[in-house]
Short mmCIF file of C-alpha atoms in Angstrom, two decimals:
data_model
loop_
_atom_site.label_atom_id
_atom_site.label_comp_id
_atom_site.label_asym_id
_atom_site.label_seq_id
_atom_site.Cartn_x
_atom_site.Cartn_y
_atom_site.Cartn_z
CA MET A 1 -24.86 26.15 -28.58
CA THR A 2 -26.72 22.86 -28.24
CA VAL A 3 -26.68 20.27 -31.03
CA ILE A 4 -28.58 17.02 -31.53
CA VAL A 5 -26.62 13.86 -32.26
CA LYS A 6 -27.97 11.34 -34.79
CA SER A 7 -26.33 8.30 -36.32
CA THR A 8 -26.07 7.51 -40.03
CA PRO A 9 -24.31 4.72 -41.94
CA GLU A 10 -22.28 7.28 -43.95
CA ASN A 11 -19.02 8.87 -42.81
CA VAL A 12 -20.67 12.28 -42.59
CA ILE A 13 -21.00 14.71 -39.69
CA ALA A 14 -23.70 17.34 -40.19
CA LEU A 15 -22.93 20.62 -38.42
CA PRO A 16 -25.15 23.68 -37.99
CA GLN A 17 -24.26 26.53 -40.36
CA GLN A 18 -23.27 28.77 -37.44
CA LEU A 19 -20.75 26.16 -36.23
CA LEU A 20 -19.40 25.63 -39.76
CA GLU A 21 -18.77 29.35 -40.03
CA SER A 22 -17.19 29.51 -36.55
CA LEU A 23 -14.81 26.70 -37.50
CA ASN A 24 -14.16 28.27 -40.92
CA LEU A 25 -15.29 25.06 -42.64
CA SER A 26 -17.16 24.63 -45.92
CA ASP A 27 -19.72 22.04 -47.01
CA GLY A 28 -17.97 18.92 -48.30
CA GLU A 29 -14.65 19.70 -46.62
CA GLU A 30 -12.94 16.57 -45.27
CA VAL A 31 -11.94 16.54 -41.61
CA LYS A 32 -10.61 13.89 -39.26
CA ALA A 33 -12.77 13.25 -36.19
CA ILE A 34 -10.68 12.60 -33.08
CA VAL A 35 -12.31 11.39 -29.86
CA GLU A 36 -10.45 12.16 -26.64
CA GLY A 37 -12.49 11.11 -23.61
CA GLN A 38 -15.73 13.08 -23.85
CA THR A 39 -14.30 15.56 -26.37
CA LEU A 40 -14.73 15.43 -30.15
CA ARG A 41 -12.06 17.32 -32.10
CA LEU A 42 -12.16 18.01 -35.82
CA ALA A 43 -8.86 18.35 -37.67
CA ARG A 44 -8.59 19.52 -41.26
CA LEU A 45 -7.03 17.13 -43.73
CA ASN A 46 -4.47 18.67 -45.99
CA LYS A 47 -4.67 18.04 -49.72
CA PHE A 48 -2.35 15.02 -49.52
CA LEU A 49 -4.49 13.26 -46.93
CA ALA A 50 -7.62 14.05 -48.96
CA LEU A 51 -6.16 11.73 -51.63
CA ARG A 52 -7.10 8.86 -49.34
CA GLY A 53 -10.72 9.15 -50.49
CA ILE A 54 -9.73 9.29 -54.17
CA MET A 55 -7.40 6.29 -53.83
CA ALA A 56 -9.69 4.21 -51.61
CA ASP A 57 -9.16 1.04 -53.69
CA ASP A 58 -5.36 1.35 -53.87
CA ALA A 59 -3.86 -1.20 -51.43
CA ALA A 60 -0.33 0.28 -51.58
CA PHE A 61 -1.67 3.76 -50.80
CA ASP A 62 -3.75 2.37 -47.92
CA GLU A 63 -0.66 0.65 -46.51
CA ALA A 64 1.37 3.86 -46.77
CA MET A 65 -1.40 5.85 -45.07
CA SER A 66 -1.66 3.26 -42.32
CA SER A 67 2.08 3.54 -41.73
CA LEU A 68 1.85 7.35 -41.57
CA ASN A 69 -1.12 7.23 -39.19
CA HIS A 70 0.69 4.76 -36.93
CA ALA A 71 3.78 6.97 -36.83
CA TRP A 72 1.64 10.06 -36.15
CA ASP A 73 -0.18 8.31 -33.28
CA LYS A 74 3.17 7.41 -31.66
CA TRP A 75 4.68 10.90 -32.09
CA THR A 76 4.96 13.12 -29.05
CA PRO A 77 5.98 16.76 -29.16
CA PRO A 78 9.51 17.48 -27.90
CA ASP A 79 10.02 18.92 -24.45
CA ILE A 80 10.54 22.66 -24.48
CA ALA A 81 13.53 23.87 -22.46
#
């Protein structure tokens, strides 16, 4: 599948319907875009993380989310014996 990339000022990624269906995503679903080198990964946000959009003007919530994101970025999976 080939897609065309366009930029917009909104935090929206438009995906072809076939790709949405392949990823089992729905219109309006919130995902986190993760860039690793030349790879773009999409990760679903659980209901708790979706609160971030609802509480966008809450400084305490933003600080808590920042702390969680920082901890998540530093986490590495344990070695398997």
